PDB file of C-alpha atoms (C1' of nucleotides) in Angstrom:
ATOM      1  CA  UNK A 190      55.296 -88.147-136.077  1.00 92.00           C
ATOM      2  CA  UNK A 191      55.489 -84.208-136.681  1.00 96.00           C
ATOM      3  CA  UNK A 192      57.378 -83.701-133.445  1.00 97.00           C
ATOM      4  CA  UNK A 193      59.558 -86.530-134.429  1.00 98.00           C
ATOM      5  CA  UNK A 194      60.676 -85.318-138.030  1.00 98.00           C
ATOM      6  CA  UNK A 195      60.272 -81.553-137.060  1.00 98.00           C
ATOM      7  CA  UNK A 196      62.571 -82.123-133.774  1.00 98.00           C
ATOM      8  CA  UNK A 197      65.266 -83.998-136.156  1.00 98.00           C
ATOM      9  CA  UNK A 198      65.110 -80.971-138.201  1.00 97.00           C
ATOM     10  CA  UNK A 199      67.681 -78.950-136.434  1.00 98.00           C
ATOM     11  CA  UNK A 200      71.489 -79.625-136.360  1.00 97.00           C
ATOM     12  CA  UNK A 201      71.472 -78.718-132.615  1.00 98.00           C
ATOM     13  CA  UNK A 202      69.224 -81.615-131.604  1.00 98.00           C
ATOM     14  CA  UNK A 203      70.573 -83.979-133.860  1.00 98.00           C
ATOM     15  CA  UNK A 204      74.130 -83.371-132.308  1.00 98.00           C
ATOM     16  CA  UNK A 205      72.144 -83.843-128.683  1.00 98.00           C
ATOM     17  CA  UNK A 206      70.590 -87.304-129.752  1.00 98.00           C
ATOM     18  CA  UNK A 207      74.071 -88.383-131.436  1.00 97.00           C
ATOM     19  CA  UNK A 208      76.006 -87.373-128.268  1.00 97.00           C
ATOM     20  CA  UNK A 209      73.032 -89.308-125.576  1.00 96.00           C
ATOM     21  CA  UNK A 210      73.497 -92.659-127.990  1.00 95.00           C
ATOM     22  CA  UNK A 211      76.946 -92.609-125.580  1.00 93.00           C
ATOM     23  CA  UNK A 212      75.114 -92.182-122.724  1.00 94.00           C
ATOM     24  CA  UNK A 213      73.182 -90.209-120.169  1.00 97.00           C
ATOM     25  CA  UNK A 214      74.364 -86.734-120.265  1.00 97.00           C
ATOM     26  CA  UNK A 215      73.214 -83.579-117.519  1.00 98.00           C
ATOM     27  CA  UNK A 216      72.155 -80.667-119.589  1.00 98.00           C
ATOM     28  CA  UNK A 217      74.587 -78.532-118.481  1.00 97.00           C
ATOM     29  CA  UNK A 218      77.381 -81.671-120.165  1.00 97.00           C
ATOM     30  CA  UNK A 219      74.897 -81.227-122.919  1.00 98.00           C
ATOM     31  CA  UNK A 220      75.502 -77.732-123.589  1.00 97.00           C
ATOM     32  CA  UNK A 221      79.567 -77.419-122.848  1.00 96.00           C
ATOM     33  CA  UNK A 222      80.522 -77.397-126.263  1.00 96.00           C
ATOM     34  CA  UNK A 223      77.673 -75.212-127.542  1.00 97.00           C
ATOM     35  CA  UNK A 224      78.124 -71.253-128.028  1.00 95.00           C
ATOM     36  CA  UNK A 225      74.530 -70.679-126.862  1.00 97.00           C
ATOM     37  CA  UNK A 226      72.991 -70.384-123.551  1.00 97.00           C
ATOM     38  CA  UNK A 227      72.224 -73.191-121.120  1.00 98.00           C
ATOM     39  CA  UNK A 228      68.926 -71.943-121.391  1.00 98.00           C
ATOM     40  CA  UNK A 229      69.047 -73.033-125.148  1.00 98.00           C
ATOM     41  CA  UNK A 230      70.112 -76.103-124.649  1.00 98.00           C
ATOM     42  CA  UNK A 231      67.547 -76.909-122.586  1.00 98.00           C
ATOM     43  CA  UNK A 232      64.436 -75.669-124.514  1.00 98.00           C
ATOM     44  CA  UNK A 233      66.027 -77.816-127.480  1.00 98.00           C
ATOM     45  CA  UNK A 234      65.766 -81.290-124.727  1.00 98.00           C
ATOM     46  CA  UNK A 235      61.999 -79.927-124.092  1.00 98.00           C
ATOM     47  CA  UNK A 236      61.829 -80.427-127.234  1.00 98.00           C
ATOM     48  CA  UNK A 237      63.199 -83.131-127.823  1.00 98.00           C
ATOM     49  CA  UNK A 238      60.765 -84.788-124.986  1.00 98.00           C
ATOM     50  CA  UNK A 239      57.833 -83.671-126.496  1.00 97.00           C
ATOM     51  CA  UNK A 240      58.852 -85.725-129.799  1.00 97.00           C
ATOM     52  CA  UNK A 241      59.478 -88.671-127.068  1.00 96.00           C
ATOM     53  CA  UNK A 242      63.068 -88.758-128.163  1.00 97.00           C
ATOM     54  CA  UNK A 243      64.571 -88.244-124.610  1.00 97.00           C
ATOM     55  CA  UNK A 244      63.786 -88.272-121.304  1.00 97.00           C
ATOM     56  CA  UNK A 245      64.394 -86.893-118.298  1.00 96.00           C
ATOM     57  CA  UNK A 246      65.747 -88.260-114.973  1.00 96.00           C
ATOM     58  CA  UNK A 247      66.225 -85.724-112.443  1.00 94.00           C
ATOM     59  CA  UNK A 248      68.718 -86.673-109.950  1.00 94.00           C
ATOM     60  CA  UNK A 249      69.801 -84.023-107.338  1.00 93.00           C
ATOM     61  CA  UNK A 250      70.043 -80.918-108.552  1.00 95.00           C
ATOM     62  CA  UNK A 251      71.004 -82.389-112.017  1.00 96.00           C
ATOM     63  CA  UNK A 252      68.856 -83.577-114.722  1.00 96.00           C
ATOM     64  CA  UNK A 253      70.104 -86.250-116.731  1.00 97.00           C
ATOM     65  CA  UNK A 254      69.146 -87.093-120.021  1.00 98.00           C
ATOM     66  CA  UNK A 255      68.191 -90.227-121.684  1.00 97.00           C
ATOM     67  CA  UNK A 256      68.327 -91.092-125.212  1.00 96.00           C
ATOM     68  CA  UNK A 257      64.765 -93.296-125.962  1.00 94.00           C
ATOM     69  CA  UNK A 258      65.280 -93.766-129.628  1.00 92.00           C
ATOM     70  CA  UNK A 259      61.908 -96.264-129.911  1.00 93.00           C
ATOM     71  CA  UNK A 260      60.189 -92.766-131.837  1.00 92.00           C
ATOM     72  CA  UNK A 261      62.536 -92.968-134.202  1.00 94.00           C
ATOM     73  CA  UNK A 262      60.912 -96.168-135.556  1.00 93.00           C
ATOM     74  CA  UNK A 263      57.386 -94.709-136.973  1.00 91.00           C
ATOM     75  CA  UNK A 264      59.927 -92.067-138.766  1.00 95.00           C
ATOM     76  CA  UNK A 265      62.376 -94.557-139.814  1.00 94.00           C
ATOM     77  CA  UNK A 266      59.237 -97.181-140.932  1.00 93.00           C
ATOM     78  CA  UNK A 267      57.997 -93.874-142.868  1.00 94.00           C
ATOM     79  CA  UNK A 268      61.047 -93.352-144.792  1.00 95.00           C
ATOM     80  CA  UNK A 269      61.652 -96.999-145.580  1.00 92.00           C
ATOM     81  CA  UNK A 270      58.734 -96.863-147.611  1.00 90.00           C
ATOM     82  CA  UNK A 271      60.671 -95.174-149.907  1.00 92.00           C
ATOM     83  CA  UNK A 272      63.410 -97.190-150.152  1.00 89.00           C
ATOM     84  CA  UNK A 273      62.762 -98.636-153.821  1.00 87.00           C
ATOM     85  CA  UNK A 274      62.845 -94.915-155.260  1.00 87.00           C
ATOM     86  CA  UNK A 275      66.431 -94.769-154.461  1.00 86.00           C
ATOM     87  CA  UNK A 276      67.216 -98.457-154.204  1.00 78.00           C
ATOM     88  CA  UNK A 277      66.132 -98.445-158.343  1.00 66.00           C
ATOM     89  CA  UNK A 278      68.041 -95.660-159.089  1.00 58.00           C
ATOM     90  CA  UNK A 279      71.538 -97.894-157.671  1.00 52.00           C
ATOM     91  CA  UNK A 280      69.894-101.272-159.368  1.00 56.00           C
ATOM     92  CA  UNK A 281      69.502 -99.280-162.818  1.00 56.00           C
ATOM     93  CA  UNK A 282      73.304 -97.566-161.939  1.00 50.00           C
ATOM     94  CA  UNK A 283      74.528-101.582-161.459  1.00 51.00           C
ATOM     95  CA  UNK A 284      72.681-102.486-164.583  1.00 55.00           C
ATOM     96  CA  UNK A 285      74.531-100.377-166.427  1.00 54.00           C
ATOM     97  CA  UNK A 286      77.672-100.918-164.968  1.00 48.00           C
ATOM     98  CA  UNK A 287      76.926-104.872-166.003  1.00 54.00           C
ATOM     99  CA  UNK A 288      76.594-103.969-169.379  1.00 50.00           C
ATOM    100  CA  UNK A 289      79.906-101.801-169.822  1.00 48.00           C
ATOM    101  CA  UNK A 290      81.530-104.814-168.232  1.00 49.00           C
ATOM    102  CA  UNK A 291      80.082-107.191-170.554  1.00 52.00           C
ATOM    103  CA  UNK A 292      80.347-105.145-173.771  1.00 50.00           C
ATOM    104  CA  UNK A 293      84.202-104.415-172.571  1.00 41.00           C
TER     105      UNK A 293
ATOM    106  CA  UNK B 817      69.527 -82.610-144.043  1.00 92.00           C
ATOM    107  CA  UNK B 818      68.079 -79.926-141.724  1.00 96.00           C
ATOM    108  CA  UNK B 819      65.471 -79.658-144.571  1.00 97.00           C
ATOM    109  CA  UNK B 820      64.767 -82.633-145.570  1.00 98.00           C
ATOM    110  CA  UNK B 821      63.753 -83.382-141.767  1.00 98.00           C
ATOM    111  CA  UNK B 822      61.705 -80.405-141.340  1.00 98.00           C
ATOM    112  CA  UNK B 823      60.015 -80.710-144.475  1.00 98.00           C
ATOM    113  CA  UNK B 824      59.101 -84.100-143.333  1.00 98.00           C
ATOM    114  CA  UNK B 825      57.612 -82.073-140.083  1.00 97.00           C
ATOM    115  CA  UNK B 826      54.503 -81.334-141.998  1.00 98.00           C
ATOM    116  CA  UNK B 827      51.817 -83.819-142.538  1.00 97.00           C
ATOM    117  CA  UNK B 828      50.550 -82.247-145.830  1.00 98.00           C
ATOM    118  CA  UNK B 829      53.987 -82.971-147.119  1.00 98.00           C
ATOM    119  CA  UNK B 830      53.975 -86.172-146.076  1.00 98.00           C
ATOM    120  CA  UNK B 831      50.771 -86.300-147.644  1.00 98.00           C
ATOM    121  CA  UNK B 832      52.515 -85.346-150.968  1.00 98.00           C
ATOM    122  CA  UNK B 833      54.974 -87.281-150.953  1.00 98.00           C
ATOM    123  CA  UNK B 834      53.165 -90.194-150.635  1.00 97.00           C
ATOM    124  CA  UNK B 835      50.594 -89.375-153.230  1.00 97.00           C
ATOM    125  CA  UNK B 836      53.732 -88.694-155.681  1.00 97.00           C
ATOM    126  CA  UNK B 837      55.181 -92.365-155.258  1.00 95.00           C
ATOM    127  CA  UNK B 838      52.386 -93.933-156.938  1.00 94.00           C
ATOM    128  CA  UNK B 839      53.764 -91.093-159.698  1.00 95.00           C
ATOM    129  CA  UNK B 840      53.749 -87.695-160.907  1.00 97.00           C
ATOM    130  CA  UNK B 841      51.166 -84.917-160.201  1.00 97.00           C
ATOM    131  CA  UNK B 842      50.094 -81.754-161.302  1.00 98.00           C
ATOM    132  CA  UNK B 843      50.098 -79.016-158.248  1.00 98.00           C
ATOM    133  CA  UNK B 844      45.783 -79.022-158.697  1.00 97.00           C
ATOM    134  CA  UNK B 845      46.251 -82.614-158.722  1.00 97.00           C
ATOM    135  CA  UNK B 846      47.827 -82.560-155.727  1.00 98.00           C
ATOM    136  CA  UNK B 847      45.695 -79.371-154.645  1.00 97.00           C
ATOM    137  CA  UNK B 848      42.578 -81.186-154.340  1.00 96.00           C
ATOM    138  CA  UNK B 849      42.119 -83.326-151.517  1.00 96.00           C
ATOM    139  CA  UNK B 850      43.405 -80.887-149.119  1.00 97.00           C
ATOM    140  CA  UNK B 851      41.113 -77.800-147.945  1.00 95.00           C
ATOM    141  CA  UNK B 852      43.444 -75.361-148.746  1.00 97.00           C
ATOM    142  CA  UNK B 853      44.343 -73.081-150.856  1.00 97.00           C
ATOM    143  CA  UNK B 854      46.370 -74.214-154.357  1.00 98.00           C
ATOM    144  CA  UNK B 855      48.814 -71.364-153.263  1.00 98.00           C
ATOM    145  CA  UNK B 856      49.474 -72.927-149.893  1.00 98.00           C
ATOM    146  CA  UNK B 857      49.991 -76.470-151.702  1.00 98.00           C
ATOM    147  CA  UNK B 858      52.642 -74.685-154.466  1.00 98.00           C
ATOM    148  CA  UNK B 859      54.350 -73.733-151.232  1.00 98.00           C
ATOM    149  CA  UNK B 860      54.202 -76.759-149.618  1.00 98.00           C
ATOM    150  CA  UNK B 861      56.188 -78.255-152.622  1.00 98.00           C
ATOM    151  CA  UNK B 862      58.064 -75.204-153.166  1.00 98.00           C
ATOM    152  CA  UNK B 863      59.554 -76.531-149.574  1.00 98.00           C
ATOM    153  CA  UNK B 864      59.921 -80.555-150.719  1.00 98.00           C
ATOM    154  CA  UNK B 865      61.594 -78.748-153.627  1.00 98.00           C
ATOM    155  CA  UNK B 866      63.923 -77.149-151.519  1.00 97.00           C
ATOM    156  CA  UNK B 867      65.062 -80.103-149.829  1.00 97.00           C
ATOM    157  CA  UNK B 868      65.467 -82.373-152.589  1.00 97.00           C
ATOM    158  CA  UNK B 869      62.452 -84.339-152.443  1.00 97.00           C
ATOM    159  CA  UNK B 870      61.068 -83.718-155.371  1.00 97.00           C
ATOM    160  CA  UNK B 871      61.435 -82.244-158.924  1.00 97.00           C
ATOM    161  CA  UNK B 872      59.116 -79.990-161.227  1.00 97.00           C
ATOM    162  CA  UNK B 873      58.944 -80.469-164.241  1.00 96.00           C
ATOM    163  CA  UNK B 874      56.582 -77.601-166.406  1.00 95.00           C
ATOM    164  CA  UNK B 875      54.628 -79.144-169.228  1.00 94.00           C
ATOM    165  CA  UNK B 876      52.490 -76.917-171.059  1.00 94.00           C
ATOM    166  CA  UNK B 877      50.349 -74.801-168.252  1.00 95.00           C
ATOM    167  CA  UNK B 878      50.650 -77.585-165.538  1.00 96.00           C
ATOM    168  CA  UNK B 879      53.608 -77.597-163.770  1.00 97.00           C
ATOM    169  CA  UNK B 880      54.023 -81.621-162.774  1.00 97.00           C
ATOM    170  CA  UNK B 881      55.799 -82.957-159.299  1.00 98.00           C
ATOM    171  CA  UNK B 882      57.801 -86.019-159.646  1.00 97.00           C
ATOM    172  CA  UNK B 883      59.231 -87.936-156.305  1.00 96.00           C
ATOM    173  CA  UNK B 884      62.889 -87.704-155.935  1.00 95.00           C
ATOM    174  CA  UNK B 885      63.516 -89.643-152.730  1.00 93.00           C
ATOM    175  CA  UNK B 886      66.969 -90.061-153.378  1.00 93.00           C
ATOM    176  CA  UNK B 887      67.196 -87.202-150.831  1.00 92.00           C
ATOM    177  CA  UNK B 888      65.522 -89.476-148.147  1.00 94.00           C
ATOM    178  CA  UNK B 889      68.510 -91.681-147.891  1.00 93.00           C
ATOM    179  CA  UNK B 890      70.715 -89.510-145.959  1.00 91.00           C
ATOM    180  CA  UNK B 891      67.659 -89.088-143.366  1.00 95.00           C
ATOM    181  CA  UNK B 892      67.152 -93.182-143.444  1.00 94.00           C
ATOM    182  CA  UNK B 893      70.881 -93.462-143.283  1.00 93.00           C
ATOM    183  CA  UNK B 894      71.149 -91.163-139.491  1.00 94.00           C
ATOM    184  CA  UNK B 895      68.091 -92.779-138.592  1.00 95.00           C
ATOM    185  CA  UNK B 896      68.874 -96.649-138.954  1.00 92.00           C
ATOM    186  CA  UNK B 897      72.240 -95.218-136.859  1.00 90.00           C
ATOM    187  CA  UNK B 898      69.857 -95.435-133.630  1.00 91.00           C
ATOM    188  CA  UNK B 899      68.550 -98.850-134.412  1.00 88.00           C
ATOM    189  CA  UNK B 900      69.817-100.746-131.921  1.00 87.00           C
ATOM    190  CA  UNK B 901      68.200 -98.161-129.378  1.00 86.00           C
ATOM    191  CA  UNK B 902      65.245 -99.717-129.981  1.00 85.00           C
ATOM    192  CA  UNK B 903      66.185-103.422-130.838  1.00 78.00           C
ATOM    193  CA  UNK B 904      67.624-103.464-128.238  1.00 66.00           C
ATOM    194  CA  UNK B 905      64.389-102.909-125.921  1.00 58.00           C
ATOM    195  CA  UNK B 906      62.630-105.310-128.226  1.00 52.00           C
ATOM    196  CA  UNK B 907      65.707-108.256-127.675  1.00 56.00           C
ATOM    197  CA  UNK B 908      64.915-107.163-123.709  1.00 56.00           C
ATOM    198  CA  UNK B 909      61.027-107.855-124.241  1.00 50.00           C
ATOM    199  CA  UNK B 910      61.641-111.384-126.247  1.00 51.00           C
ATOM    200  CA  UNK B 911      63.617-112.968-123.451  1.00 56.00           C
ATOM    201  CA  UNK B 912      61.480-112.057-121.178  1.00 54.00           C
ATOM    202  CA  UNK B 913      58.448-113.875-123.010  1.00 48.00           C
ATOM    203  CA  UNK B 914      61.051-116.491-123.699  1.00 55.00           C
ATOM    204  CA  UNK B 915      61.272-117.214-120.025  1.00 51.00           C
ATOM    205  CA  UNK B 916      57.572-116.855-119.004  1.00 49.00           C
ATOM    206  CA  UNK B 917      57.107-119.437-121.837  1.00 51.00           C
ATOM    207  CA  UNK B 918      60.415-121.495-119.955  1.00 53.00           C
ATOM    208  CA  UNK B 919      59.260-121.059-116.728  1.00 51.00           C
ATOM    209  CA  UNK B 920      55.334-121.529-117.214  1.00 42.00           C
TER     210      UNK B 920
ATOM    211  C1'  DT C  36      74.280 -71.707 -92.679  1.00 54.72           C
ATOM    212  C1'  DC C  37      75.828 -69.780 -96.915  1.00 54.72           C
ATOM    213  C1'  DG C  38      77.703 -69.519-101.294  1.00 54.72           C
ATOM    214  C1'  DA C  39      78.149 -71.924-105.519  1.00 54.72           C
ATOM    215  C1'  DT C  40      75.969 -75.016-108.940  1.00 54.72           C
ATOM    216  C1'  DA C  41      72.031 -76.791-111.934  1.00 54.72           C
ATOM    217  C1'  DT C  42      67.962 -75.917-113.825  1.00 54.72           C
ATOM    218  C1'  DT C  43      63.605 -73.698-114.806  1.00 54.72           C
ATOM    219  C1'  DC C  44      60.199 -69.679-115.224  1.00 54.72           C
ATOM    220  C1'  DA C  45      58.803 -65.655-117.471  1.00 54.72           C
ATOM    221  C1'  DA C  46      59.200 -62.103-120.500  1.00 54.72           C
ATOM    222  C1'  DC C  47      60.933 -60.537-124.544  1.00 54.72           C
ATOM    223  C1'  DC C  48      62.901 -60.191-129.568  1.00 54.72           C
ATOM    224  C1'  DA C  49      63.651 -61.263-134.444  1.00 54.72           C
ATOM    225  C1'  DT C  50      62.738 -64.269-137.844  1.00 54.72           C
ATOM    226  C1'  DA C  51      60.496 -68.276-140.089  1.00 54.72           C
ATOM    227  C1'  DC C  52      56.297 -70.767-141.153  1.00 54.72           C
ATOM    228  C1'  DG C  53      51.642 -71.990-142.731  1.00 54.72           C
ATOM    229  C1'  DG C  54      48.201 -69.840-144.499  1.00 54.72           C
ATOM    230  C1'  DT C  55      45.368 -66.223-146.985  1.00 54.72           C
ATOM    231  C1'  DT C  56      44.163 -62.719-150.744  1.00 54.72           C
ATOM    232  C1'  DT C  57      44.797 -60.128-154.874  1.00 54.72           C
ATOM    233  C1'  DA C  58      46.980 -59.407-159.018  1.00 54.72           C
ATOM    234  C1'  DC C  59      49.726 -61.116-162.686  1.00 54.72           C
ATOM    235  C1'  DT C  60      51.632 -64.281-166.526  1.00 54.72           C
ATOM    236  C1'  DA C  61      51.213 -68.032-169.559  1.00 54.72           C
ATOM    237  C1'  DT C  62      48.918 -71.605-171.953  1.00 54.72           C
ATOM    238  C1'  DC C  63      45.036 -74.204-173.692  1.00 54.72           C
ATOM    239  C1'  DG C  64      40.702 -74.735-176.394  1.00 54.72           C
ATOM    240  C1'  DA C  65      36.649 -73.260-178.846  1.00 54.72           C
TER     241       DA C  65
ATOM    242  C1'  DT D  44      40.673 -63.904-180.409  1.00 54.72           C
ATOM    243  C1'  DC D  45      38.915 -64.542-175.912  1.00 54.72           C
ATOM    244  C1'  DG D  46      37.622 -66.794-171.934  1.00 54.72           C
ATOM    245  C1'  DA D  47      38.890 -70.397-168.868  1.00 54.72           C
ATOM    246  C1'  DT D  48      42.647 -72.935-166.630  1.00 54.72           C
ATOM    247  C1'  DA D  49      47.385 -73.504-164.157  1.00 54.72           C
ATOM    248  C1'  DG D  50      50.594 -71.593-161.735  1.00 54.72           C
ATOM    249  C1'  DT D  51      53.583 -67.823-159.546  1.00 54.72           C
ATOM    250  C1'  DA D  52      54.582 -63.236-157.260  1.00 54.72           C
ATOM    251  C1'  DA D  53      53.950 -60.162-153.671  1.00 54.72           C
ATOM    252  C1'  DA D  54      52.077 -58.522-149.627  1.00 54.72           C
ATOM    253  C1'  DC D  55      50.083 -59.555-145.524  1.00 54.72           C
ATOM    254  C1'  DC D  56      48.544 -62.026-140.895  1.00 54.72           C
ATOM    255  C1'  DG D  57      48.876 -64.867-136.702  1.00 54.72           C
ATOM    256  C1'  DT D  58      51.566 -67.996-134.470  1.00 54.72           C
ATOM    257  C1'  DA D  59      55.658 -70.888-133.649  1.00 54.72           C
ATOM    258  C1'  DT D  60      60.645 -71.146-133.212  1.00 54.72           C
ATOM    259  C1'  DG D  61      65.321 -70.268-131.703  1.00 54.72           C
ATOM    260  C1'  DG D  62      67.443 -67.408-129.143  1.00 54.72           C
ATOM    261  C1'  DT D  63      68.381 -63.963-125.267  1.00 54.72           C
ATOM    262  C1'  DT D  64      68.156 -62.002-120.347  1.00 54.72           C
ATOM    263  C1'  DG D  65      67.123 -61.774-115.428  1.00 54.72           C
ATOM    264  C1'  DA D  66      65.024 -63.615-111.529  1.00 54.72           C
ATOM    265  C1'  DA D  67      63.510 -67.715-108.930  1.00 54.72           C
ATOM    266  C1'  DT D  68      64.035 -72.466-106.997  1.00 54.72           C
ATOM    267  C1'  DA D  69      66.419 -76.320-105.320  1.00 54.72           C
ATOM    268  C1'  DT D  70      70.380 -78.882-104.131  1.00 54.72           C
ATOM    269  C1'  DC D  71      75.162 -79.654-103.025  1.00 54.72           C
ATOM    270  C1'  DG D  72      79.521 -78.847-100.301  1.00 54.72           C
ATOM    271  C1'  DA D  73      82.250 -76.616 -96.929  1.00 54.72           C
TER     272       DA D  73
END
DNA sequence: TCGATATTCAACCATACGGTTTACTATCGA
DNA sequence: TCGATAGTAAACCGTATGGTTGAATATCGA
């Protein structure tokens, strides 16, 4: 789960998973619109495959990548666990909302 | 959200954070399970700090850690935007026990 | 076949990170 | 008051990270 969380920890590869959730991209697609080499690009999808985020298809010369979003789950199951300590915070928010409206 | 992610990177963190929803901690509280050094765990929430994740809040000497997961939401929000990467695969999986179970 | 395209390998650089140690400040308790 | 306790500050160390460059490899298209 380190690789997971740590991977998701830099704009660059967040902007790489959001873009694959469209589809398949080449690295080279990948990296068009950013103003850093190919090179970087591609260390970033390394990365990204050691977290088990993506994958990679290689078809001809290209190598196409694949969103595989499953990893997110243990990270998403993680945080979840959490949910109350921000889930209160709204309920107590509503409860006070509830009274202003009834006192009013 | 780059930090909240990477500070999630770090299992001692995680560690922390998890320790802190059952409540609030002193840093040598939090110190002692971990074979390190009580610096090295004042960094460690120096960093949670930094992201949002917690709070300290100085009482006398101690200096005590309280959960602030609020921060986590944003994280849980871009996450549960991939969900149906992996729902997906799991909707595959059922109707394909479905129709073993059909067909058998 | 030959040049262009797509990617990786390898080396390198600057900075950040996880950790330590030592020294310091501040507070508690006897 | 004085020693013990709680934490931070500052400097340092080894390694990882994000990035670059230049050369190498493999495939496509004419």
């Amino acid at each position: 789960m380190d690789a997971v969380f740590s991977s998701l920890g830099d704009p660059t590869r967040r902007g790489i998973l959001a873009r694959l959730s469209e589809g398949a991209l080449s690295i080279s697609e990948l990296a068009a619109p950013y103003d850093m080499t190919l090179m970087a690009v591609s260390k970033h999808v390394s990365v990204l495959e050691g977290a088990g985020l993506v994958t990679k298809e290689k078809r001809g010369r290209a190598a196409y990548v694949h969103l595989k979003a499953e990893s997110l789950r243990s990270a998403a199951t993680w945080i979840a666990h959490y949910h109350r300590f921000w889930e209160d915070g709204l309920d107590a928010l509503g409860d006070v909302l509830n009274r202003m409206r009834e006192d009013g």
